[in-house]
Tab-separated table of C-alpha atoms in Angstrom:
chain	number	residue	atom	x	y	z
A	894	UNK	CA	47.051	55.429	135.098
A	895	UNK	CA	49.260	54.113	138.099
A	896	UNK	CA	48.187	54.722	141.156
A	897	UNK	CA	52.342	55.087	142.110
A	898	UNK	CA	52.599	57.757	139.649
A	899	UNK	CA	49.640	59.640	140.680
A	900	UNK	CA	50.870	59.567	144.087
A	901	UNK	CA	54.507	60.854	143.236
A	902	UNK	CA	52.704	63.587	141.125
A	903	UNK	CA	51.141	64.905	144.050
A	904	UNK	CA	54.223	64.549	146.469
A	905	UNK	CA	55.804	66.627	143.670
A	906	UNK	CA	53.106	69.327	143.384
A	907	UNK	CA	53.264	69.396	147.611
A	908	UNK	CA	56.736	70.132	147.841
A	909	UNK	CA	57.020	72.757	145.081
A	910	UNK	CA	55.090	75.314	147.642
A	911	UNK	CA	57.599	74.709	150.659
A	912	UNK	CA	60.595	74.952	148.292
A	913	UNK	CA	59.279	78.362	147.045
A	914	UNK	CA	58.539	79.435	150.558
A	915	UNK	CA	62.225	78.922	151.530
A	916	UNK	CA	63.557	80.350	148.411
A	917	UNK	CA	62.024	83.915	149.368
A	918	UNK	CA	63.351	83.407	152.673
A	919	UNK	CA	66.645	82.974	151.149
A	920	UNK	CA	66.270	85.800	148.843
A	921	UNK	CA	65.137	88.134	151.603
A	922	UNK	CA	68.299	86.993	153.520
A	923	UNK	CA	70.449	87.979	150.799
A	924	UNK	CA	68.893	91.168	150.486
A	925	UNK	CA	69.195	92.226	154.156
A	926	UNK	CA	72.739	91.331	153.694
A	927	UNK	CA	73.017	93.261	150.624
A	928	UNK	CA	71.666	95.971	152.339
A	929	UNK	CA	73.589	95.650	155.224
A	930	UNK	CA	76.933	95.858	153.048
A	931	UNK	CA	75.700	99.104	151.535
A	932	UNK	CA	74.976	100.474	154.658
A	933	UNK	CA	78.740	100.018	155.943
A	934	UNK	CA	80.381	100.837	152.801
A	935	UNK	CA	78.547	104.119	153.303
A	936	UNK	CA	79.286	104.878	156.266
A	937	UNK	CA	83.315	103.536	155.582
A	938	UNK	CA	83.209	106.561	152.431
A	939	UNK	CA	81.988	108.655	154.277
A	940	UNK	CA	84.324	108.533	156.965
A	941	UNK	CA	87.163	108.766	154.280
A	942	UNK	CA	85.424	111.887	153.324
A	943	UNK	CA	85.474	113.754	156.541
A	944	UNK	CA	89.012	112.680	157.255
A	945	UNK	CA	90.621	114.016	154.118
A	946	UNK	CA	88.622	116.989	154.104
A	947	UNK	CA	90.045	117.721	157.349
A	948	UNK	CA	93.330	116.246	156.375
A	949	UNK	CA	93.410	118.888	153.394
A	950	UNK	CA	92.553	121.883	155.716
A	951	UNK	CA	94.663	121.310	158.476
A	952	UNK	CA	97.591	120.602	155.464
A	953	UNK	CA	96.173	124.275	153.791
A	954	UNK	CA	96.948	125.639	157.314
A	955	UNK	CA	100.206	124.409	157.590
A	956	UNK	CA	101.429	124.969	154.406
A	957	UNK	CA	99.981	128.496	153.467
A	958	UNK	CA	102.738	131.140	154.108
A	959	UNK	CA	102.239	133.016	157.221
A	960	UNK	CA	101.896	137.037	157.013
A	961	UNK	CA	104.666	138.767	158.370
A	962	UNK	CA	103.457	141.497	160.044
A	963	UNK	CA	99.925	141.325	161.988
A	964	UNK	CA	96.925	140.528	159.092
A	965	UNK	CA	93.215	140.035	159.404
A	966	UNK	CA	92.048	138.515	156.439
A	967	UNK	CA	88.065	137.679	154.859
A	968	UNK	CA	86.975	134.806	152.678
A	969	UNK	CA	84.240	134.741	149.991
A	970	UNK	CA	81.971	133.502	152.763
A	971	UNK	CA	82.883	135.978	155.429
A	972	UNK	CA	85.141	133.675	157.505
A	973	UNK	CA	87.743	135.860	159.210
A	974	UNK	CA	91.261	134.351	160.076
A	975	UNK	CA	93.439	136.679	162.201
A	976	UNK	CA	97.573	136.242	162.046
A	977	UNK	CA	99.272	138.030	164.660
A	978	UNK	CA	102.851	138.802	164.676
A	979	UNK	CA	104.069	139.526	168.289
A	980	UNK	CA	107.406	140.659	169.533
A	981	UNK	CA	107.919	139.627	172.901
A	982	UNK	CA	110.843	141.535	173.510
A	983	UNK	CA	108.776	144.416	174.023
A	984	UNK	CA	106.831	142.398	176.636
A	985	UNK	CA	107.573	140.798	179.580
A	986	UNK	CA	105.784	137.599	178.508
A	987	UNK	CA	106.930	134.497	176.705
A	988	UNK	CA	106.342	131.960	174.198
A	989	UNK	CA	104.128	129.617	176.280
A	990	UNK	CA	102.415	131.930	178.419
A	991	UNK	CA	101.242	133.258	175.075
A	992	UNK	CA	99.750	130.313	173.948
A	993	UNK	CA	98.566	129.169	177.612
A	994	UNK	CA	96.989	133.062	177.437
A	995	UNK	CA	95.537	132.017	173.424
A	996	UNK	CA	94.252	128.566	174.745
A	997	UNK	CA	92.724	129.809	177.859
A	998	UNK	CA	90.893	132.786	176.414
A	999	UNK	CA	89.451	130.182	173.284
A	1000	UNK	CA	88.156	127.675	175.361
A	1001	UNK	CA	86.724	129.770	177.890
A	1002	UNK	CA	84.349	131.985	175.113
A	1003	UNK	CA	83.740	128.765	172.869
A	1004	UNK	CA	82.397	127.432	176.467
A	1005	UNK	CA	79.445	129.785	176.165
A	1006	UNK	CA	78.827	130.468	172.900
A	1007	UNK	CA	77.454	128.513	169.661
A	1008	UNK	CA	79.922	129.671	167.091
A	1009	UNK	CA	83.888	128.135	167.997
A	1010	UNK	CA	87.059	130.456	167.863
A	1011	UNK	CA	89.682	127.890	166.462
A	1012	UNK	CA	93.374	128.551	167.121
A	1013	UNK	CA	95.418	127.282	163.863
A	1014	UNK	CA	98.493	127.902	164.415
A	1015	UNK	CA	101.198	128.726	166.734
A	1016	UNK	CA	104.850	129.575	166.062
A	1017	UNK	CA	107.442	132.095	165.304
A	1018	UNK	CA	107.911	134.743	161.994
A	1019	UNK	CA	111.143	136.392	161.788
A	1020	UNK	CA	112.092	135.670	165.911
A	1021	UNK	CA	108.865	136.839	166.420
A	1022	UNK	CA	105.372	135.114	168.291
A	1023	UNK	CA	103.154	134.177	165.524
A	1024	UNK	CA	99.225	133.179	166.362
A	1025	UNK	CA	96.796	132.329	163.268
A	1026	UNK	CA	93.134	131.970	165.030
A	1027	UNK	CA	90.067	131.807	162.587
A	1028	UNK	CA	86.490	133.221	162.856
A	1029	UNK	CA	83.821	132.042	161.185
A	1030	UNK	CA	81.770	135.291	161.231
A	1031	UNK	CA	82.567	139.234	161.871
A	1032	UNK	CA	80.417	139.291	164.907
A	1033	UNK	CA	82.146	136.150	166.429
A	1034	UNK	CA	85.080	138.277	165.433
A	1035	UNK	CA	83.642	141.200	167.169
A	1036	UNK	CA	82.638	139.216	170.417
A	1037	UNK	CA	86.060	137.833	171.047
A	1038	UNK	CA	87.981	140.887	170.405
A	1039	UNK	CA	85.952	143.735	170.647
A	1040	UNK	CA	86.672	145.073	167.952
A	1041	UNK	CA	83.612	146.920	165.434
A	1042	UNK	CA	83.430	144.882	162.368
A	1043	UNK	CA	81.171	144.635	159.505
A	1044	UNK	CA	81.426	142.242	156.859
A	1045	UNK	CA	78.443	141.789	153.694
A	1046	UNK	CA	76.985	143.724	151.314
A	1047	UNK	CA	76.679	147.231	150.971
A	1048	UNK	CA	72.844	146.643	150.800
A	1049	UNK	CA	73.384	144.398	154.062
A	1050	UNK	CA	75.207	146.837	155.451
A	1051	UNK	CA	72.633	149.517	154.915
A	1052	UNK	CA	69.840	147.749	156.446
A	1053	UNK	CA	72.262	147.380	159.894
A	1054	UNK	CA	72.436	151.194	160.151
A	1055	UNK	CA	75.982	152.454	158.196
A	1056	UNK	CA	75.464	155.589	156.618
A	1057	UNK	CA	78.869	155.045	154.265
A	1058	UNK	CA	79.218	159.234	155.386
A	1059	UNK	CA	82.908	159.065	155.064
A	1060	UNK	CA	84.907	160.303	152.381
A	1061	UNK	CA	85.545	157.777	149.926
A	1062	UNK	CA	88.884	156.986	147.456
A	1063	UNK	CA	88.324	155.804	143.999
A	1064	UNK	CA	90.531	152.728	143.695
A	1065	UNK	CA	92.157	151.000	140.621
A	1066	UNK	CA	94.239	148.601	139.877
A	1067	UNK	CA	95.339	148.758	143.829
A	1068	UNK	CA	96.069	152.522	143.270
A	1069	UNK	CA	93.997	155.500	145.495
A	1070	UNK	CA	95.060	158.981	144.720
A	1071	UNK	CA	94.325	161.937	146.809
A	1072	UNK	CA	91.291	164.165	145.983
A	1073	UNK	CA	89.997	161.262	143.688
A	1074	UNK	CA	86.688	160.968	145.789
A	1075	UNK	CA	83.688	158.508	144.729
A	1076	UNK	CA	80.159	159.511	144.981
A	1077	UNK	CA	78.776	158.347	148.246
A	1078	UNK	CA	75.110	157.949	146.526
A	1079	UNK	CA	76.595	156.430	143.859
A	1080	UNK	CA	78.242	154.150	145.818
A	1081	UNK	CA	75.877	152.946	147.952
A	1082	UNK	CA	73.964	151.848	145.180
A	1083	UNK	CA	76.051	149.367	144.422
A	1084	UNK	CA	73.946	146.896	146.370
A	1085	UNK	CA	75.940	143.977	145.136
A	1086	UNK	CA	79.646	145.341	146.267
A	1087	UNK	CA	80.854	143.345	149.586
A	1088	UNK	CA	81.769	145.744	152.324
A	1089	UNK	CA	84.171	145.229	155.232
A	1090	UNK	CA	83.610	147.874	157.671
A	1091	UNK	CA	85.657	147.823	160.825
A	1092	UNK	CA	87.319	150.207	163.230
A	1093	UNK	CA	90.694	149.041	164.354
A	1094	UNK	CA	94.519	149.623	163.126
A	1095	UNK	CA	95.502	146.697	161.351
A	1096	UNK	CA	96.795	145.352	157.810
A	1097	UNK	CA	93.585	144.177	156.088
A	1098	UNK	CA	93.471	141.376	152.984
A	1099	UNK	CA	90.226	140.389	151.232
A	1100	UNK	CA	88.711	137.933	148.107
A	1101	UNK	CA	88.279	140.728	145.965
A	1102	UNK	CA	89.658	143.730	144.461
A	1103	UNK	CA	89.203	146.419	146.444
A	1104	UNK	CA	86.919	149.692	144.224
A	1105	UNK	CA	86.712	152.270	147.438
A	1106	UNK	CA	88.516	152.981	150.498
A	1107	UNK	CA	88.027	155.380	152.957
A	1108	UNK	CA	90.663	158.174	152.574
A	1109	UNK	CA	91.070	158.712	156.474
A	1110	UNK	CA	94.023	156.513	157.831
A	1111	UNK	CA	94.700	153.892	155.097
A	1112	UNK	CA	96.981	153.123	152.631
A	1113	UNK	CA	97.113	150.332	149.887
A	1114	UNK	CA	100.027	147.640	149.792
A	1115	UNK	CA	97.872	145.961	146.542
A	1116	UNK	CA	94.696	145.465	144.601
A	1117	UNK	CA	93.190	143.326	147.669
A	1118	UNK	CA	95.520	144.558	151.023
A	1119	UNK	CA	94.698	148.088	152.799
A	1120	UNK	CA	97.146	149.573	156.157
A	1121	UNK	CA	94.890	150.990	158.731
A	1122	UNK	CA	96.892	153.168	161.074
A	1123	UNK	CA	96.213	156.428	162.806
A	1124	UNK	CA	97.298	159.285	160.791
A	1125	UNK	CA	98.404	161.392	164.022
A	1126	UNK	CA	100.587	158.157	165.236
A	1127	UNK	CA	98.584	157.016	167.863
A	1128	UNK	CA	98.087	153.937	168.367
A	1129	UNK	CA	94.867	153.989	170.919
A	1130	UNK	CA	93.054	155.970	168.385
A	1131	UNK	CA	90.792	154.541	165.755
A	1132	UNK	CA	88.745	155.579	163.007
A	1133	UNK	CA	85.673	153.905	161.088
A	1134	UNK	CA	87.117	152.354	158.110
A	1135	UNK	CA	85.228	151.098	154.868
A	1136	UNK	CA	86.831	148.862	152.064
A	1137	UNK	CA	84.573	148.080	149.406
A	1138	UNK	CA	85.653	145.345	146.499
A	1139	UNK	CA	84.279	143.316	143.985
């Protein structure tokens, strides 16, 4: 055997461990890259994400019809928007002292408190002031306007101290008649029914199909929209009022 061989052999079997040692490196480089790519292109989707899901709800703002007459409406999930419908022809006030008014009076409760009042929209109905602010729960609703609201179960609304006392309409097919009264025991056993309870005169719209009403001071436009208004006319006075829908 040559010794020139033997010593090439060995040179051979020396290098083999440096070359593997900077192949992992290489590898491991490649993989922190990989990684690093990943990374970004997650955080690049999910930017995209956020910004058309906000695109799409500040479109479904804009282009859902606005009520025509002041509405408070209720989502699935208890999210309250409230459209107002102001003539200010009857005031003294104006278009942007309205909104300054709006503005002012949002910023200065979401300032203190966890749960934001968000002003939607702002513009005019049929020559008249129109103001779309949303809610995202009935006692956010209830701490910015002061107005009694309820919104859950009837089981829920049990447990928070309503009695469901008043006289209650059968309703079907958006249709109350007088004298058709429900059981109130039956009634209130129907733990899974939602229940928006709330004392203040105003057009009322929510996800569901409304089953009882209270016969005191409402009347039904459809299967899902109640009136509240005073019976005697007057317009400071204000019953308890329970709509109950499946």
């Amino acid at each position: 055997r040559s010794l020139i061989s033997t010593d090439k052999k060995r040179k051979k079997r020396a290098a083999t461990p440096a070359l593997n040692h900077r192949q992992k490196k290489r590898l491991q480089e490649l993989k922190r890259r990989r990684n690093r790519v990943l990374v970004l292109l997650l955080v690049v989707i999910l930017i995209l994400v956020i910004a058309g899901y906000l695109l799409v709800s500040k479109l479904g703002s804009i282009m859902r019809p606005k009520a025509d007459q002041t509405t408070l409406s209720v989502d699935s999930k208890g999210k309250i928007r409230l459209e107002e419908v102001i003539d200010l022809s009857e005031t003294d006030g104006n278009k942007g002292d309205l909104k300054d008014f709006v503005k002012s009076a949002i910023d200065k409760y979401n300032a203190k408190s966890k749960k934001d009042v968000r002003l939607l929209r702002f513009g005019n109905v049929d020559g008249k002031a129109y103001v779309e602010t949303e809610y995202p729960d009935d006692e956010t609703y209830q701490k910015f306007t002061g107005y009694q609201i309820f919104s859950g179960s009837i089981k829920e609304a049990r447990k928070e101290g309503y009695t469901f006392s008043d006289a209650l309409l059968n309703v079907k097919d958006g249709i109350a008649k007088d004298g058709d009264y429900a059981d109130n025991a039956s009634v209130q056993a129907e733990d899974d029914l939602k229940v928006l309870i709330l004392r203040e005169n105003i057009r009322v719209k929510v996800d569901g199909e409304i089953v009882y009403v209270s016969s005191a001071s409402t009347r039904l436009e459809s299967e899902n929209i109640v009136k509240i208004s005073p019976a005697d006319g007057n317009v400071d006075a204000s019953e308890l009022v329970y709509i109950i829908y499946k």
